[in-house]
Coordinates of C-alpha atoms and ligand atoms in Angstrom, one line a residue:
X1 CA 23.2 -10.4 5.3
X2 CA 25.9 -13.4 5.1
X3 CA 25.3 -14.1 1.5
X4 CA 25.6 -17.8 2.0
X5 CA 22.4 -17.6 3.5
X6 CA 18.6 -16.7 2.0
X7 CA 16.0 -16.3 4.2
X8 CA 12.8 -18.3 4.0
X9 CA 9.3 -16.3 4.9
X10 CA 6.2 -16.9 5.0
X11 CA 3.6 -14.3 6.4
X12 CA -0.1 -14.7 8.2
X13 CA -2.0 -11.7 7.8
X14 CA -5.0 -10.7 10.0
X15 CA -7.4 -8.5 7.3
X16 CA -10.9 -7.1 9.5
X17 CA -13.4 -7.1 7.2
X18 CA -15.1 -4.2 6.6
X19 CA -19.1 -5.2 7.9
X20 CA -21.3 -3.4 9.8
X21 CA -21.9 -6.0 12.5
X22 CA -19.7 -8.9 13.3
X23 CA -19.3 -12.0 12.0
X24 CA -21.6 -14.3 14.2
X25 CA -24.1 -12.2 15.8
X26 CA -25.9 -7.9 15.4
X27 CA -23.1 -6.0 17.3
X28 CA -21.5 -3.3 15.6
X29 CA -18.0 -3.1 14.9
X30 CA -17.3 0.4 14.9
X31 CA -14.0 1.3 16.0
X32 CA -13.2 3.5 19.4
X33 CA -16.2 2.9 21.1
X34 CA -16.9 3.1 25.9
X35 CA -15.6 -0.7 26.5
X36 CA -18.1 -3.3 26.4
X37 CA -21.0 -1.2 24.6
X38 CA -20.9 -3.4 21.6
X39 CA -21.4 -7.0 22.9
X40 CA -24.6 -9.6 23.2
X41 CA -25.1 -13.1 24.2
X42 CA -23.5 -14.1 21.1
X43 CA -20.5 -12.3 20.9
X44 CA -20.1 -12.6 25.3
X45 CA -19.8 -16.3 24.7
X46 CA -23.5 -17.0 27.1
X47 CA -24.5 -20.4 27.4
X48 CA -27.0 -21.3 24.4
X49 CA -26.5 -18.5 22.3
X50 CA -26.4 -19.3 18.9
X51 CA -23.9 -17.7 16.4
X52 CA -25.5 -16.8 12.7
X53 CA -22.9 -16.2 9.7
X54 CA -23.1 -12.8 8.6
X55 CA -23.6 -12.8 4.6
X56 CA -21.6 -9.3 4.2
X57 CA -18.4 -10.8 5.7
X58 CA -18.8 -14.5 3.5
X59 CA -19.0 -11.8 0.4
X60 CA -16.0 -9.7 1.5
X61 CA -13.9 -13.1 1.8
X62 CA -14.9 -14.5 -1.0
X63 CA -14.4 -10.6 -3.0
X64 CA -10.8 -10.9 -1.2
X65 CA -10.2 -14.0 -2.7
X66 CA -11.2 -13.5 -5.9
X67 CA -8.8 -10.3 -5.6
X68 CA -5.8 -12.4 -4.4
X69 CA -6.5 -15.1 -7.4
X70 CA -7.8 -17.8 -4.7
X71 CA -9.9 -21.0 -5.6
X72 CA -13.3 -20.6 -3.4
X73 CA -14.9 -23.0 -1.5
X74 CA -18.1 -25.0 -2.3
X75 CA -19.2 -24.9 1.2
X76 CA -18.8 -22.6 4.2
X77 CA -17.3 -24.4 7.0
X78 CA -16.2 -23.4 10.1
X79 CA -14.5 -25.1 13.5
X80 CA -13.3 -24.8 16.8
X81 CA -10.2 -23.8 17.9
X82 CA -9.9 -24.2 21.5
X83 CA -8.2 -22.1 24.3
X84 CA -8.2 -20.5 27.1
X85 CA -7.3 -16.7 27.6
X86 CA -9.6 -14.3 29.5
X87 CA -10.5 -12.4 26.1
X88 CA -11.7 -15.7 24.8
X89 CA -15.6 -15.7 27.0
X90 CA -16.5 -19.0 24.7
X91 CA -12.6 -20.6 25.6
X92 CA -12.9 -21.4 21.6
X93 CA -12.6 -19.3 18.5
X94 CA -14.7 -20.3 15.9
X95 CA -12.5 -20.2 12.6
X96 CA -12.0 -22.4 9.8
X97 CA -9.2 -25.4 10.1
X98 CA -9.4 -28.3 6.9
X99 CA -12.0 -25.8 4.8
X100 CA -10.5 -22.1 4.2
X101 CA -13.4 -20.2 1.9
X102 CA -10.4 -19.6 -0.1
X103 CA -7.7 -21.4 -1.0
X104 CA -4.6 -21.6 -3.8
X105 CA -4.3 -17.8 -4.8
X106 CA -1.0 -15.9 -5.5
X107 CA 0.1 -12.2 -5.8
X108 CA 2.7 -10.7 -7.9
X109 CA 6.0 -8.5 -6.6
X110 CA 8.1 -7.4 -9.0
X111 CA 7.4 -9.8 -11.4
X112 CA 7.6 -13.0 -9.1
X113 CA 4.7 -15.3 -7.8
X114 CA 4.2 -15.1 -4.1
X115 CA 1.5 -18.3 -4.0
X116 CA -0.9 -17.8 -0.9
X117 CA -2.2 -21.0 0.8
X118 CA -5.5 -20.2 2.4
X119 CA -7.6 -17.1 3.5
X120 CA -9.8 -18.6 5.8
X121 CA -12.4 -16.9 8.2
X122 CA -12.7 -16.5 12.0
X123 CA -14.2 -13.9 15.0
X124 CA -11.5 -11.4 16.3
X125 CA -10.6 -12.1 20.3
X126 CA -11.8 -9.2 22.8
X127 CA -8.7 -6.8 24.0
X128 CA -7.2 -6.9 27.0
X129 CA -6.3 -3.9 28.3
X130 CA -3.3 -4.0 30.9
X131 CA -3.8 -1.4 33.5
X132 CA -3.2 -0.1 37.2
X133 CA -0.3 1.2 38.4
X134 CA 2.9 -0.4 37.1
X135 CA 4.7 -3.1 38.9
X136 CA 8.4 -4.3 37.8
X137 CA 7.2 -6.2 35.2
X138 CA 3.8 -5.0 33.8
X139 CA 0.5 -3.7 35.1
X140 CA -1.4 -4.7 38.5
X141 CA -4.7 -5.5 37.0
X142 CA -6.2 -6.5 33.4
X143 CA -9.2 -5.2 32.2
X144 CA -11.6 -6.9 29.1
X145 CA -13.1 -4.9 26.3
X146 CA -15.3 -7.6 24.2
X147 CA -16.4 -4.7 21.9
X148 CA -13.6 -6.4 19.1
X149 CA -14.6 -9.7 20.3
X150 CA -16.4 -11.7 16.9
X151 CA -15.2 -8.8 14.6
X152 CA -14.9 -10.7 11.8
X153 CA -11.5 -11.3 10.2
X154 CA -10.0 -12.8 6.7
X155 CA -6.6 -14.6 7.9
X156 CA -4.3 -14.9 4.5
X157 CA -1.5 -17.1 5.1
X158 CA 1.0 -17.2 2.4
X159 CA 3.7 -20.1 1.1
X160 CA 7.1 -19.4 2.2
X161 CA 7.7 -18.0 -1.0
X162 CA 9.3 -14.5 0.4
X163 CA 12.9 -14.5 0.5
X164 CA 14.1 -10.9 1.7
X165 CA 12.7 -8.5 4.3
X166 CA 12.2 -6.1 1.5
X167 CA 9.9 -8.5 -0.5
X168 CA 7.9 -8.9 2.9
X169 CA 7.1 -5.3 2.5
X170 CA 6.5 -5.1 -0.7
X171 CA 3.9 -8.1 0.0
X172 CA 2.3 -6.7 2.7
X173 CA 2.0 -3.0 0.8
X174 CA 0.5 -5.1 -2.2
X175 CA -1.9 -7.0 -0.5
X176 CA -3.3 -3.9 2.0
X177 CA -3.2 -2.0 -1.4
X178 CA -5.5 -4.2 -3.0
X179 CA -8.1 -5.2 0.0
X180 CA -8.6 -1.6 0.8
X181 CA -9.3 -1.2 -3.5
X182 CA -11.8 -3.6 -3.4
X183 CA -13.2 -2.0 -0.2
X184 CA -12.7 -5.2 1.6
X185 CA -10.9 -3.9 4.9
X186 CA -9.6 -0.4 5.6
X187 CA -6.0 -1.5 6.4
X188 CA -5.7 0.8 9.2
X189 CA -2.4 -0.6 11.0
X190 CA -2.9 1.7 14.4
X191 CA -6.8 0.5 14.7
X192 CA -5.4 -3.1 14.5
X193 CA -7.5 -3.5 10.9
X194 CA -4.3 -5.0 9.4
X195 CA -1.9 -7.5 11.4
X196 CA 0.8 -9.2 10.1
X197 CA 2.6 -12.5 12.0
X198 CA 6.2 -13.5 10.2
X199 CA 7.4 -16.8 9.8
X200 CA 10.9 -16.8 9.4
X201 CA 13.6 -19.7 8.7
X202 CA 17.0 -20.1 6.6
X203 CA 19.0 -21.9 4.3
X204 CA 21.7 -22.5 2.5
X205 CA 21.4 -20.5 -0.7
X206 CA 20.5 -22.7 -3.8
X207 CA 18.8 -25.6 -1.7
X208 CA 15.3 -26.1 -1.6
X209 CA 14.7 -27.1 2.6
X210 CA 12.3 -25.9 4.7
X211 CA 13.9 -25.6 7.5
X212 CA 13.0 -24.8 11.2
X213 CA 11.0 -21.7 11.8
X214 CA 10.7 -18.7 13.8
X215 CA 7.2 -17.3 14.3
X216 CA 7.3 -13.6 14.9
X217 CA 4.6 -11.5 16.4
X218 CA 3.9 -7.7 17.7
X219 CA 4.8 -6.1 14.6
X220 CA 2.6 -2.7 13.9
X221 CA 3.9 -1.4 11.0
X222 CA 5.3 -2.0 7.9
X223 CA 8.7 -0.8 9.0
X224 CA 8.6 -2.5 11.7
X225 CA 7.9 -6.0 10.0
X226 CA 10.4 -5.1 7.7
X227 CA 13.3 -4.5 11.0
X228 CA 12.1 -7.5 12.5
X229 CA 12.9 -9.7 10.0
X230 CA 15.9 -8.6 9.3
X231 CA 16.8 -8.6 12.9
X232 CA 15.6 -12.2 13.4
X233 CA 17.5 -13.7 10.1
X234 CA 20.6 -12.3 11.2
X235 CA 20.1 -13.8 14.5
X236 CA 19.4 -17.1 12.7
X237 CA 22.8 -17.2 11.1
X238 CA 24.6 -16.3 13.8
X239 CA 22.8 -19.1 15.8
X240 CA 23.7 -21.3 12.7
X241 CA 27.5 -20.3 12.9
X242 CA 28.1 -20.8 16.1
X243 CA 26.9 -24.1 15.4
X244 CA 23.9 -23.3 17.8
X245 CA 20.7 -24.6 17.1
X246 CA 16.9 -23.0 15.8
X247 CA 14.1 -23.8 18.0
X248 CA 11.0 -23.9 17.0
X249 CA 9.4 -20.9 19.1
X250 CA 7.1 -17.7 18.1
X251 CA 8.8 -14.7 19.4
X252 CA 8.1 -10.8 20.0
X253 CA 9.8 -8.1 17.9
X254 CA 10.4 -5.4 20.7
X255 CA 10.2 -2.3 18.8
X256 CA 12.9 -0.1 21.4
X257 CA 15.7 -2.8 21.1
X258 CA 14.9 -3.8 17.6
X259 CA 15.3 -7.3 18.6
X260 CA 13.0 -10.3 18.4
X261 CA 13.1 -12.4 21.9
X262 CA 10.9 -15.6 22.7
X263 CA 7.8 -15.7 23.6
X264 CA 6.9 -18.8 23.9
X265 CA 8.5 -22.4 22.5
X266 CA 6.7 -25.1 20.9
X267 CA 6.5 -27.2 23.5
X268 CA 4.4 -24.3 25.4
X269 CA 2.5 -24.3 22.0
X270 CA -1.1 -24.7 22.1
X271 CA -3.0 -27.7 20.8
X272 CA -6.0 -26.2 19.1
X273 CA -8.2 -30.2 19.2
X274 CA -10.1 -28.5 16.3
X275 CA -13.5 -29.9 15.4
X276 CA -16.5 -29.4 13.3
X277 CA -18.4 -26.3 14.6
X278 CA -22.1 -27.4 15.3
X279 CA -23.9 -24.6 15.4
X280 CA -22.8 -23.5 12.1
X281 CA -24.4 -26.2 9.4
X282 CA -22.3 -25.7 6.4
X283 CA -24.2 -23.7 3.7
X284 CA -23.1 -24.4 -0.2
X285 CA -21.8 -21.7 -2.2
X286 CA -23.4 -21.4 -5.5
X287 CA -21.5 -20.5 -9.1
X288 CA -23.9 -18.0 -9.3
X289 CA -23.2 -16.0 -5.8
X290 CA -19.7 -16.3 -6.7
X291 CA -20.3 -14.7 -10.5
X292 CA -21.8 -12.0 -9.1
X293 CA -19.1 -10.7 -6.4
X294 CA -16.5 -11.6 -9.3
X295 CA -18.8 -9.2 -11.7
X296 CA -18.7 -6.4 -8.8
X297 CA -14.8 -6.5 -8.2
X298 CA -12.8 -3.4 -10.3
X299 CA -10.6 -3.7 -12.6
X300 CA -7.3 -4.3 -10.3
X301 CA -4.3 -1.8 -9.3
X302 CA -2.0 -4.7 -11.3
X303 CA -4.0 -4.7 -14.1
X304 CA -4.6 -1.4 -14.3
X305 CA -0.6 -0.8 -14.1
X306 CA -0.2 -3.0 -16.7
X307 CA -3.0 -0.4 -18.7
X308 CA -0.8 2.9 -17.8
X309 CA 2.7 1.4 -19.1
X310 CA 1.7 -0.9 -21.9
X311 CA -1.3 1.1 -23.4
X312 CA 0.0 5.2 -22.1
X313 CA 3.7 4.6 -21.9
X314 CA 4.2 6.0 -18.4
X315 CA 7.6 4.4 -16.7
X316 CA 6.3 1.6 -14.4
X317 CA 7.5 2.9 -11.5
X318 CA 5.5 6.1 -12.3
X319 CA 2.5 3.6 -13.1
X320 CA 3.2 2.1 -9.6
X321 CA 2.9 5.0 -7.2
X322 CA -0.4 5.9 -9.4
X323 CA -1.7 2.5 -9.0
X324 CA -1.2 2.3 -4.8
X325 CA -3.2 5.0 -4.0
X326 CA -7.1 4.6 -5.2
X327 CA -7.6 8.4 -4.8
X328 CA -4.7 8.9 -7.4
X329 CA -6.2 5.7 -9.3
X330 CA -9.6 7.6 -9.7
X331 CA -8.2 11.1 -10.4
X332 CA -5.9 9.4 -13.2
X333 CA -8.2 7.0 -14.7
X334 CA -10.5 10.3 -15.2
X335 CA -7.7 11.9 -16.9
X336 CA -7.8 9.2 -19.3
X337 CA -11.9 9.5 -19.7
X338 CA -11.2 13.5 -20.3
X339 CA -8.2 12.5 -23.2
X340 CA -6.3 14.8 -21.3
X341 CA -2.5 13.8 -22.3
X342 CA -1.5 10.8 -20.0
X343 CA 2.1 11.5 -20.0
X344 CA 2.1 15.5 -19.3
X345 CA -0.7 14.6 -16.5
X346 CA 1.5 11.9 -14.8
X347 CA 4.4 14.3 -14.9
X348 CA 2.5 16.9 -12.9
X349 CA 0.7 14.5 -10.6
X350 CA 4.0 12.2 -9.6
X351 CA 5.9 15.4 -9.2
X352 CA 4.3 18.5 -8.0
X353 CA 1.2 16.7 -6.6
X354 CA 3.0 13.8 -4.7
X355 CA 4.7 16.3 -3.2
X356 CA 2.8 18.6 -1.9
X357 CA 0.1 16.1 -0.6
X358 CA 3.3 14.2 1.5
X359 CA 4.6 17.5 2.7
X360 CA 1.3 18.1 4.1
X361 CA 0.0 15.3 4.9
X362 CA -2.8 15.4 3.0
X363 CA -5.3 13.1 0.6
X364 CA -5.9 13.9 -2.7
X365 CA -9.6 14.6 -2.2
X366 CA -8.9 16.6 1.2
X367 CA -7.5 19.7 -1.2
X368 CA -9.0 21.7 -3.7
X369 CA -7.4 20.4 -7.1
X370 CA -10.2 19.5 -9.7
X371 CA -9.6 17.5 -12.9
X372 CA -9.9 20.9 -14.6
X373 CA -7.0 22.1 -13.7
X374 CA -5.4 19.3 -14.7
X375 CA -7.1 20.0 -18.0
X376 CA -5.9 23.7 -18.5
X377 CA -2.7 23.0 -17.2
X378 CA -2.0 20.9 -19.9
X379 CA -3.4 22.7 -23.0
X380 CA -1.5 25.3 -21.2
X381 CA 1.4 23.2 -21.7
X382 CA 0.7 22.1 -24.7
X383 CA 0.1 25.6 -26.7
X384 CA 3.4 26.6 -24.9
X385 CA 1.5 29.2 -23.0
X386 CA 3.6 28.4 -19.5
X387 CA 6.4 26.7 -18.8
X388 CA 6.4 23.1 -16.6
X389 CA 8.5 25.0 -14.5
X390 CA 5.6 28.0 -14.0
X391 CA 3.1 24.4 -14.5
X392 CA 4.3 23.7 -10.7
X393 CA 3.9 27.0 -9.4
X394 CA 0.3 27.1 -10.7
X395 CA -0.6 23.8 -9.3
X396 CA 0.6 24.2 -5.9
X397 CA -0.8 27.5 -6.1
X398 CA -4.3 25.7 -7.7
X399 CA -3.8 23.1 -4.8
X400 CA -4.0 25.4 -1.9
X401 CA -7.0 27.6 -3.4
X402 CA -9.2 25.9 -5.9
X403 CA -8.2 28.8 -8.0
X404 CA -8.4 28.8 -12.0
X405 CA -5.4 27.8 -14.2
X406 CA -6.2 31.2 -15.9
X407 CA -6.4 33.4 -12.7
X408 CA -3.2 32.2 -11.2
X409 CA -1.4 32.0 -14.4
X410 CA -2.7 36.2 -14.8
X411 CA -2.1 36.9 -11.1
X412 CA 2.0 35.1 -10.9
X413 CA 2.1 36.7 -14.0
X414 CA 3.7 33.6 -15.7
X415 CA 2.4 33.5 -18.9
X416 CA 5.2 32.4 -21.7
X417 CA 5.9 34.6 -24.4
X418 CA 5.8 32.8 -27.5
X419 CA 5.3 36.0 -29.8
X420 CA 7.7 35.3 -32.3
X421 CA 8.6 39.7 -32.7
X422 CA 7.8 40.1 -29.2
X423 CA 11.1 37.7 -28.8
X424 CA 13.2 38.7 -31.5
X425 CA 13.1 42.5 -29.9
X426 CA 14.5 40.8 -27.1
X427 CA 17.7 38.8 -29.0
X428 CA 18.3 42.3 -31.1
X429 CA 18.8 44.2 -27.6
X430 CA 20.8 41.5 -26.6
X431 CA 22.8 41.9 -29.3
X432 CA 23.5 45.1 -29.6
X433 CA 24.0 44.9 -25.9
X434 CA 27.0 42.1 -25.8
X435 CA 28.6 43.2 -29.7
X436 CA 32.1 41.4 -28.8
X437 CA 30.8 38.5 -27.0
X438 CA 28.3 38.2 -30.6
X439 CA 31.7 38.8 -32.7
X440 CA 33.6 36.1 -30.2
X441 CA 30.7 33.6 -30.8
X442 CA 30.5 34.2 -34.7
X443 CA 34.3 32.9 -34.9
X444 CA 33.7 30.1 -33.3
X445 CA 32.7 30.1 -29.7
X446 CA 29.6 28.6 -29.7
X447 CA 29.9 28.1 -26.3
X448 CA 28.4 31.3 -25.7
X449 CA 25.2 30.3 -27.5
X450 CA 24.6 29.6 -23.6
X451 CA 25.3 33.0 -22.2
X452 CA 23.0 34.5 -24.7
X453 CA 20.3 32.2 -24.0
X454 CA 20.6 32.8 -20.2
X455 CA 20.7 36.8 -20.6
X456 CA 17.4 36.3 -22.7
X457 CA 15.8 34.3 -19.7
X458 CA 17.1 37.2 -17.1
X459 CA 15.1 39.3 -19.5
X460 CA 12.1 37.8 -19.7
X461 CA 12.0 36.7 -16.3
X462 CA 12.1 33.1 -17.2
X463 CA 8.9 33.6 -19.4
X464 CA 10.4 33.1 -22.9
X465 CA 9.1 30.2 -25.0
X466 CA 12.4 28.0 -25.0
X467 CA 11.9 26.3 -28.6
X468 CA 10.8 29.8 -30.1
X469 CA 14.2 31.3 -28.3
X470 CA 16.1 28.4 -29.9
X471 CA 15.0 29.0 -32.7
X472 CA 15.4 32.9 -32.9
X473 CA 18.8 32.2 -31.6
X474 CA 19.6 29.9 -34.8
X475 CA 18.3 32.5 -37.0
X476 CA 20.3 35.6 -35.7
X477 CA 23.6 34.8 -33.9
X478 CA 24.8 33.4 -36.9
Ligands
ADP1 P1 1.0 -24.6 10.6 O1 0.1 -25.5 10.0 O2 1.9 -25.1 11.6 O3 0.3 -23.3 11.0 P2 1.5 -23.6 8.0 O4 2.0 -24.7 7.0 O5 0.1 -23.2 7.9 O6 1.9 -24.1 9.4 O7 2.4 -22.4 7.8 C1 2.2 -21.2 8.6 C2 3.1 -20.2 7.9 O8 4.5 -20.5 8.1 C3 2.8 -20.0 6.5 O9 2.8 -18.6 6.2 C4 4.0 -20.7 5.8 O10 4.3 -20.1 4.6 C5 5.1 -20.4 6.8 N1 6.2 -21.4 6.8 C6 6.0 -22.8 6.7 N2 7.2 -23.4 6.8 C7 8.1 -22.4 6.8 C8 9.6 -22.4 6.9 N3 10.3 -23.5 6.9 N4 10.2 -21.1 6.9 C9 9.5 -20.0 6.9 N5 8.1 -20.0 6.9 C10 7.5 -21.1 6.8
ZN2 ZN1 -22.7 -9.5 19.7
MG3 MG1 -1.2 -21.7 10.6

C-alpha cells in the first residue's frame, strides 16, 4: 500500500446463535434440511401471528456480550426494519435499532483495543435460491427456502478502529474464536453461521477523519475478507490520486477477479423508517439474570493466554495457537491438572501434533492420542529414556494407533541408552578404531570432537543419551 495512506475499517459481523428454535417462534434451525420444512405462521410472516422472544437466544447475546466486554441492556427492545425482498414474507425484519442488548465492548489484537459499538439482535432473512437454466446474466427463476427465515442472529458492529486488512483477520479469527468458546455460535463460514460485511475508507496517515466509506459485502472466508480489503483500499487511493472521488456505495467482492465492484449507491440505499416493534413489549433484564450467565462463561482464550506465558513460560505465540483451538485448550489445560511439564508438553503438541492433525485434516478428539501419552512421553523425556527426536516418532506413531508410549517405544526399538558402561564400550571402540584422528584431536583439533560424536550416533543408531556421550567424551578424548 501507498504508505501515505492508512486504511480505516470498520466490520459488521452476522454471528447465528446457537438455539434450538428460532428467535421469534418453535421452528427448528437445524442446518441442511428439504426447503420449507422448518417454517410456521410466525416465521412465514401470516397475518396475526404473534412472535415470542426466545430466552436461549437473549442468553446467548447477552453470554456474547459479556465475552466481547459489552455493557448490557436494562431492557430488551426490538424494532422494525422495513423492506421489501421476496425472502422478507413480513416486508420487515424485526431487529434492534436505538436499544442493542449489548453495547460498548472491545476486543484485543496484538495488544491494541479494537472498541465494538453494539451487538444487537434480529431474525435471519429466508434464502433465495437462484435457479433454472442460466440466461446471460443469472438464473430464469428464483426459488424461497424460509427454513433460515427468523434464525436468530447476534449482529456485532465494530468502531472503525481496524487499520490493515491483516488486523481485519486477526479480528474476525478472534472474535469467531471466542463465540464458538463460549458455545455461543458455531462459526461455520460455508453454513452461513459466521458473516462478515467490511466497511472500508482512507486517509491521510497521522489525521484523525472519518472519511467516506465503502461497504463491502459477499465475502465467505477469512481469506477472502482479507483480499477484498486490500483490493478495495488500493482502489480507494487510486480513486484519490487521480483526483477521482469515493462514493458512498456498498459493493461485492467477486471472488474470481478479486475485485470489489458496486452494488448498489447510497442514493439506491434503503430507508429502514424503523419503529418500536409492538408485538414485542420490552421485558427488563435483571442484575441477577445477568450474574448468572456471567458466572457460566469460562475462563477466556485471552485470559487463559495470558495464564500459559506469564504463569508456564510458553512463547506467546506458542500460547496463541493453544489458545485458538478449544480442543487444544482442553487437552492443555488438562496437562496442567495432571503437573505434567507445560513446556516439554507444548513442545510436542505445537510441533508433532499440529502437524499431523493439519496434514490430515483432522481434530484433536477425532484421533486416538490420550493425555497419557502425553504423560509417558514426558517422564520418558525427562529420565532421558528417548530422545525428542524418537518423542515424535512415538507420538505420530501413538497418534495413528492409541498405542502405549511403552509398546511403541519397544517395538521402533528407540529406547536411549543412558548406561553410562554400556556407552563408554562404545567411545573405547571408537577409539581404538580412529587412533590418528584421537592423536590429531589431542594436539589440538578439537574440531574433531564432532566427528567422534557423530561416529558414536552411527553406532548407536541415534539412541545414545547425548549429555551422558558429552560427557564420556570429556572424560576420554582428552
Ligand atoms: P450506520 O449507522 O450508517 O450503519 P455505523 O456508524 O453503524 O453506520 O457504522 C457502520 C459500520 O461502519 C461500523 O462498523 C463502523 O465502524 C464503520 N464505519 C463508520 N464510519 C467509517 C469510516 N469512515 N470508515 C470505515 N468504516 C466506518
Ligand atoms: Zn416458525
Ligand atoms: Mg449499521
Amino acid at each position: 500500500m501507498n504508505n501515505k495512506y492508512e486504511a480505516v475499517i470498520g466490520l459488521e459481523v452476522h454471528a447465528q446463535l446457537k438455539t434450538q428454535t428460532k428467535i421469534f417462534c418453535n421452528c427448528s434451525i437445524a442446518f441442511g434440511s428439504e426447503p420449507n420444512t422448518q417454517v410456521c405462521a410466525v416465521c412465514l410472516g401470516l397475518p396475526g401471528a404473534l412472535p415470542v422472544l426466545n430466552k436461549m437466544a437473549l442468553n446467548l447475546a447477552i453470554k456474547a456480550g459479556l465475552a466481547l466486554n459489552c455493557s448490557i441492556a436494562n431492557t430488551t427492545k426490538f424494532d422494525r426494519k422495513n423492506y421489501f425482498y421476496p425472502d422478507l414474507p413480513k416486508g420487515y425484519q424485526i431487529s434492534q435499532f436505538d436499544k442493542p442488548i449489548c453495547y460498548n465492548g472491545h476486543l484485543v489484537i496484538d495488544d491494541k483495543k479494537i472498541r465494538i459499538k453494539r451487538a444487537h439482535l434480529e431474525e435471519d432473512a429466508g434464502k433465495l435460491v437462484h435457479a433454472g437454466a442460466a440466461r446471460l446474466h443469472g438464473s430464469q427463476y428464483s426459488l424461497v427456502d424460509f427454513n433460515r427465515s427468523g434464525v436468530p442472529l447476534l449482529e456485532i458492529v465494530s468502531e472503525p478502529d481496524i487499520n490493515s486488512a491483516e488486523e481485519a483477520r486477526k479480528y474476525l479469527t478472534e472474535l469467531r474464536n471466542i463465540l464458538r468458546y463460549i458455545d455461543v455460535c458455531d462459526g461455520n463460514l460455508e453454513e452461513g453461521s459466521f458473516r462478515c460485511d467490511a466497511n472500508v475508507s482512507i486517509r491521510l496517515k497521522g489525521s484523525q477523519d472519518l472519511n467516506t466509506r465503502v461497504e463491502i459485502k459477499n465475502m465467505n472466508s477469512f481469506k477472502s475478507v482479507k483480499n477484498a480489503i486490500e483490493s478495495e483500499i488500493e482502489r480507494q487511493i487510486e480513486v484519490n490520486q487521480s483526483a477521482g472521488k469515493i462514493n458512498q456505495e456498498t459493493r461485492l467482492y467477486d471472488e474470481a477477479t478479486g475485485k470489489t465492484h458496486v452494488m448498489r449507491s447510497k442514493e439506491e440505499a434503503n430507508d429502514y423508517r424503523y419503529f418500536p416493534e409492538p408485538d414485542l413489549v420490552p421485558n427488563e433484564i435483571s442484575h441477577a439474570f445477568i450474574n448468572e450467565i456471567k458466572a457460566s462463561l469460562p475462563v477466556l482464550p485471552v485470559q487463559l493466554r495470558q495464564k500459559y506465558v506469564n504463569e508456564f513460560n510458553l512463547a506467546y505465540d506458542d500460547a496463541y495457537v493453544i489458545t485458538e483451538d478449544k480442543q487444544l485448550i482442553e487437552f492443555f489445560e488438562n496437562i496442567l491438572d495432571q503437573k505434567i511439564n507445560p513446556k516439554m508438553a507444548s513442545n510436542l503438541l505445537l510441533g508433532p501434533t499440529i502437524a499431523y492433525l493439519k496434514e490430515n485434516k483432522l481434530e484433536l478428539n477425532q484421533t486416538k492420542l490420550k493425555i497419557d501419552h502425553f504423560k509417558d512421553l514426558v517422564d520418558s523425556l525427562e529420565s532421558a529414556k528417548i530422545s525428542f527426536t524418537a518423542a515424535k516418532q512415538v507420538l505420530n506413531k501413538a497418534i495413528e494407533t492409541g498405542d502405549s508410549v511403552n509398546n511403541i517405544v519397544d517395538s521402533l526399538g528407540l529406547s536411549q541408552i543412558s548406561d553410562i558402561d554400556t556407552l563408554k564400550k562404545y567411545v573405547l571402540e571408537l577409539m581404538e578404531k580412529y587412533p590418528s584422528q584421537l592423536q590429531e584431536y589431542r594436539s589440538g583439533k578439537t574440531k574433531l570432537r564432532g566427528f567422534f560424536q557423530g561416529e558414536l550416533m552411527k553406532a548407536t543408531k541415534g539412541k545414545a543419551n547425548p549429555q551422558v556421550l558429552n560427557k564420556l567424551l570429556d572424560e576420554n578424548l582428552n
